[in-house]
Each structure stands twice: as structure tokens, then as C-alpha cells.
Amino acid sequence: MTMQSVTVRVPAKINLALAVGGLESDGYHPLTTVYQAVDLCDEIRASAVDDGDITLTVTYDGRSATETAEVPVDENNLAYRAADLLRRRVGVDDGIALSIRKAIPVSGGMAGGSADAAAALVAADAIWGLGTSRQDLLAVAAELGSDVPFCLFGGTAMGTGRGDQVSPVLARGRYCWVLGLADRGLSTPVVYAEFDRLNESAPPAEPQVAPALLSALRAGDPAALGAVLSNDLQEAALSLRPELTETLAVGEECGALGSIVSGSGPTTMFLAGDEEHALDIALALTGAGVCADVVQAAGPAPGARVIA
Ligand code: C5P
């Protein structure tokens, strides 16, 4: 069944663990990561159009309007490429109008661009009435970027390969996160290049996730989880943005169960014991003036889905 218009909501991701191996000849690093989707979401409104065009608009939810300037509105936008790749894979030549409302920070280490690509796949599939199988959608997602399959998946999941091979992880409970947003993003390839530079003399080990992290998730134990959060890209992100060290220290002083850089940064993430504790951490970060913005978010959240 084709639809005239749909709205798709898609969550941001954080990495509870991000273990990174050495650079391979394809320009990527082998990963073992545990993703969690959090309820800081972008929304895409998609409408059918009569000609074969794909058009795009972007508005930024709440925060600095200048941020939208960073997001391309042409074929360089991953959401555009997602719709275009899907129609080429299935052999249709329909068009679509995509309006993205962004709340996920741009270049923030939270898969903002990948989330929009995942949302565009779900939206285009609905608008064009394709009924693409989940497996085929995940395969198209993996061609678009390493984090795109997880953005379809949502919840809490293990990522291997480039991060694109996703399987679910048993996680009980709900986790309260505080996110410290920076005033400007960090480029993922630049952070990986810095990781390579820092590890030049001692190549990184085979990437592995600590069993203690998986048992903390199975037990639904935030204190145990907070103690074992890990990110192999953190050193590289801090090397490029030394000021993030102070941001992390503010969260630690406030008794955050874990304080860590999210993915390739520069967003910082803090695990709280409950909502009240999360508010304390958020107020401390705001009061210390160490972040451009502070957001509370809960995980796990569902993956990209049609909400209207
Ligand atoms: O897959 P994606 O396009 O999101 O990756 C962006 C960049 O991040 C890649 O071009 C690469 O430099 C780096 N990357 C990597 N290893 C991964 C994932 C991403 O080196 N597993």
C-alpha cells in the first residue's frame, strides 16, 4: 500500500562500549561495540511527489539555527542518498519530499546523519509501498554507513565488523543519561585518524567488549554498567578537544555512575542513578558552563519507525 505522507521518528545512539582495532586496508577499523538507542530523536516527514525528484529541507529543533547550515540539503545528505539507493535497489523511479527536524547534534558522535538515513529508508519504503524485508533494509543501511543498521534496529545491540553487523543484546531496565552537547562537532574520520596517530607505535588489540558490561545490562544494574563504560576513541577525541576533560570531571564530581565521550565525540554522556540524579548532573554541567547545551535522555529507545 502506498501512502501520501508519513512521519518517521528515529533515535540517537550512544556507545556503551566501543572497542576499536587497527586500521584495515579498506580504510575502516574493525569494531566491537555495544550500542544503545536513546530517546533524543530526529523526525522525518516524507511526502509523495509527482515527479521523480528527491527534495530535502532541514530544521533544527530548539537549538542554534546556524547549526542547520552544517547539514547539506542535496545529494550529500545521507537521507537523500538513502532514498536514492533504496529506489535504485528495488528499481522504482518515484520521487519523495523529505523534511528533517533535527534534535540529534550534528557531528556529535551520536549518529545524527545515520539516524536520518535510517529514517529516510523507513519513510521511502512506506511512501513507495515497497514492503522491503527487514533483512534487505538492513543490507541497504549497511551500504550507507556503519551506524545506519543500528539506527533501524534500536534498543541495545552489539555491533561488529565496521559496526554494521548488528545483533540484539539482552538488557533489562531503563537508563537515565545526561548528554553534554558541544558548540561545534567533530569529524568522525578526523577522530579515527587521531586514534591511528596515537596508536602508531603499538597497534590496537583485537576489539573486545568486557563481559562485565554485558552482565551489568542483563542484570539491569546502572551502577555496575557505569563502572565499565568504555570508549577507545575517547583519548583521540580528548586530544582534539582537551576542554572535554573538564566536562567529564564535572559529571564525575556530581557522582555520575559513568562519564564518557559518546562515539567519536564531542558529545559527552553521563549515566545517572535516576531522573532526579540526572537533573542534578544536568544542572551542574549547565552551572559550570562546560557545555553548549545539556539534554536528558533515556535508553533504550526503539529504532526508526513510522509514528504517523
Ligand atoms: O561508515 P561511515 O561512513 O559512518 O564512516 C565514516 C568514517 O569513519 C569512515 O570513512 C572512516 O574514516 C571512519 N570509520 C572507521 N571505522 C569504522 C567506522 C567508521 O574508520 N568501523
Short mmCIF file of C-alpha atoms in Angstrom, two decimals, residues 72-243:
data_model
loop_
_atom_site.label_atom_id
_atom_site.label_comp_id
_atom_site.label_asym_id
_atom_site.label_seq_id
_atom_site.Cartn_x
_atom_site.Cartn_y
_atom_site.Cartn_z
CA PRO A 72 23.67 19.64 3.40
CA VAL A 73 20.27 19.65 1.68
CA ASP A 74 21.42 17.98 -1.55
CA GLU A 75 22.73 14.57 -2.55
CA ASN A 76 25.48 14.92 0.08
CA ASN A 77 22.88 14.43 2.79
CA LEU A 78 22.81 10.78 3.88
CA ALA A 79 18.99 10.82 3.99
CA TYR A 80 18.89 11.83 0.32
CA ARG A 81 21.38 9.08 -0.52
CA ALA A 82 19.31 6.57 1.47
CA ALA A 83 16.12 7.26 -0.52
CA ASP A 84 18.07 7.26 -3.80
CA LEU A 85 19.90 3.98 -3.03
CA LEU A 86 16.68 2.25 -1.98
CA ARG A 87 14.87 3.17 -5.19
CA ARG A 88 17.82 2.04 -7.31
CA ARG A 89 18.00 -1.28 -5.43
CA VAL A 90 14.31 -2.01 -5.97
CA GLY A 91 14.07 -0.43 -9.44
CA VAL A 92 11.48 2.31 -8.94
CA ASP A 93 11.84 5.91 -10.15
CA ASP A 94 9.41 7.67 -7.80
CA GLY A 95 10.31 10.89 -6.01
CA ILE A 96 9.91 11.93 -2.39
CA ALA A 97 9.97 15.17 -0.37
CA LEU A 98 11.79 14.78 2.95
CA SER A 99 11.56 17.34 5.80
CA ILE A 100 14.01 16.58 8.60
CA ARG A 101 13.53 18.01 12.08
CA LYS A 102 16.83 17.58 13.85
CA ALA A 103 17.31 17.26 17.60
CA ILE A 104 20.33 14.94 17.43
CA PRO A 105 23.53 17.02 17.48
CA VAL A 106 25.28 17.43 14.12
CA SER A 107 28.70 15.68 14.04
CA GLY A 108 28.23 14.90 17.72
CA GLY A 109 29.19 11.22 17.89
CA MET A 110 25.52 10.22 18.19
CA ALA A 111 24.89 9.03 14.62
CA GLY A 112 22.77 12.04 13.66
CA GLY A 113 23.36 11.65 9.91
CA SER A 114 23.00 7.86 10.09
CA ALA A 115 19.74 8.23 12.00
CA ASP A 116 18.30 10.42 9.24
CA ALA A 117 19.39 7.86 6.64
CA ALA A 118 17.64 5.07 8.56
CA ALA A 119 14.51 7.23 8.90
CA ALA A 120 14.58 8.03 5.17
CA LEU A 121 14.73 4.30 4.34
CA VAL A 122 11.69 3.58 6.50
CA ALA A 123 9.82 6.61 5.13
CA ALA A 124 10.60 5.91 1.46
CA ASP A 125 9.70 2.24 1.88
CA ALA A 126 6.28 3.29 3.22
CA ILE A 127 5.64 6.12 0.72
CA TRP A 128 6.56 3.98 -2.28
CA GLY A 129 4.68 0.94 -0.88
CA LEU A 130 7.70 -1.33 -1.30
CA GLY A 131 7.28 -3.65 1.70
CA THR A 132 11.05 -4.24 1.74
CA SER A 133 12.04 -7.07 4.12
CA ARG A 134 13.87 -6.09 7.27
CA GLN A 135 16.91 -8.04 6.13
CA ASP A 136 17.06 -6.18 2.78
CA LEU A 137 16.58 -2.82 4.51
CA LEU A 138 19.48 -3.64 6.87
CA ALA A 139 21.67 -4.54 3.88
CA VAL A 140 20.92 -1.20 2.17
CA ALA A 141 21.52 0.55 5.51
CA ALA A 142 24.98 -1.04 5.84
CA GLU A 143 25.95 0.31 2.39
CA LEU A 144 25.12 3.83 3.55
CA GLY A 145 27.20 3.90 6.75
CA SER A 146 28.45 1.86 9.68
CA ASP A 147 25.84 3.13 12.19
CA VAL A 148 22.80 3.11 9.88
CA PRO A 149 21.76 -0.55 10.53
CA PHE A 150 21.70 0.09 14.30
CA CYS A 151 19.51 3.18 13.81
CA LEU A 152 16.95 0.86 12.17
CA PHE A 153 17.42 -1.71 14.91
CA GLY A 154 17.25 0.46 18.06
CA GLY A 155 17.23 -0.91 21.61
CA THR A 156 20.54 -2.21 22.92
CA ALA A 157 22.67 -4.18 20.50
CA MET A 158 26.14 -5.48 19.73
CA GLY A 159 27.83 -4.14 16.59
CA THR A 160 30.73 -5.92 14.90
CA GLY A 161 32.51 -5.57 11.54
CA ARG A 162 32.51 -1.82 10.86
CA GLY A 163 29.74 -1.58 13.47
CA ASP A 164 27.21 -2.51 10.77
CA GLN A 165 26.70 -6.17 11.75
CA VAL A 166 24.10 -5.80 14.48
CA SER A 167 22.62 -8.34 16.87
CA PRO A 168 20.43 -7.75 19.93
CA VAL A 169 21.79 -7.76 23.48
CA LEU A 170 19.68 -8.68 26.48
CA ALA A 171 19.26 -5.51 28.53
CA ARG A 172 16.89 -5.03 31.44
CA GLY A 173 15.74 -1.73 32.83
CA ARG A 174 15.80 1.84 31.73
CA TYR A 175 18.88 4.02 31.90
CA CYS A 176 18.92 7.77 32.60
CA TRP A 177 21.54 9.64 30.60
CA VAL A 178 22.68 13.24 30.59
CA LEU A 179 24.25 14.44 27.38
CA GLY A 180 26.67 17.36 27.22
CA LEU A 181 26.49 18.95 23.76
CA ALA A 182 29.41 20.92 22.35
CA ASP A 183 29.13 24.12 20.31
CA ARG A 184 30.81 22.54 17.26
CA GLY A 185 31.07 18.98 16.00
CA LEU A 186 34.00 16.66 15.40
CA SER A 187 34.56 14.86 12.11
CA THR A 188 34.47 11.07 12.57
CA PRO A 189 37.29 10.37 10.05
CA VAL A 190 39.46 13.01 11.76
CA VAL A 191 38.94 11.32 15.16
CA TYR A 192 39.81 7.91 13.69
CA ALA A 193 42.95 9.42 12.12
CA GLU A 194 43.94 10.78 15.52
CA PHE A 195 43.29 7.32 17.03
CA ASP A 196 45.69 5.88 14.40
CA ARG A 197 48.31 8.51 15.19
CA LEU A 198 48.11 7.85 18.94
CA ASN A 199 48.38 4.08 18.37
CA GLU A 200 51.13 4.24 15.74
CA SER A 201 53.79 2.55 17.85
CA ALA A 202 51.54 -0.06 19.49
CA PRO A 203 48.82 -1.43 17.17
CA PRO A 204 45.49 -1.86 18.98
CA ALA A 205 44.46 -5.30 20.17
CA GLU A 206 41.56 -7.34 18.77
CA PRO A 207 38.47 -5.30 19.75
CA GLN A 208 36.52 -6.93 22.57
CA VAL A 209 33.69 -5.91 24.88
CA ALA A 210 34.14 -6.62 28.61
CA PRO A 211 31.87 -9.49 29.77
CA ALA A 212 31.13 -7.35 32.88
CA LEU A 213 29.32 -4.82 30.66
CA LEU A 214 27.03 -7.49 29.21
CA SER A 215 26.27 -8.89 32.67
CA ALA A 216 25.51 -5.39 34.00
CA LEU A 217 22.98 -4.95 31.16
CA ARG A 218 21.50 -8.42 31.77
CA ALA A 219 21.11 -7.57 35.46
CA GLY A 220 19.70 -4.08 34.73
CA ASP A 221 22.29 -2.63 37.13
CA PRO A 222 23.15 1.03 36.30
CA ALA A 223 25.94 1.28 38.91
CA ALA A 224 27.68 -1.79 37.51
CA LEU A 225 27.16 -0.52 33.95
CA GLY A 226 28.51 2.93 34.78
CA ALA A 227 31.72 1.41 36.15
CA VAL A 228 32.54 -0.41 32.90
CA LEU A 229 31.57 2.08 30.16
CA SER A 230 34.50 2.28 27.73
CA ASN A 231 35.42 4.09 24.55
CA ASP A 232 38.68 3.51 22.66
CA LEU A 233 38.08 6.75 20.70
CA GLN A 234 37.92 8.86 23.86
CA GLU A 235 41.66 9.53 24.03
CA ALA A 236 41.63 10.74 20.41
CA ALA A 237 38.56 12.96 20.99
CA LEU A 238 40.18 14.46 24.12
CA SER A 239 43.42 15.02 22.23
CA LEU A 240 41.46 17.06 19.64
CA ARG A 241 39.23 18.77 22.24
CA PRO A 242 41.18 18.93 25.55
CA GLU A 243 38.38 21.01 27.14
#
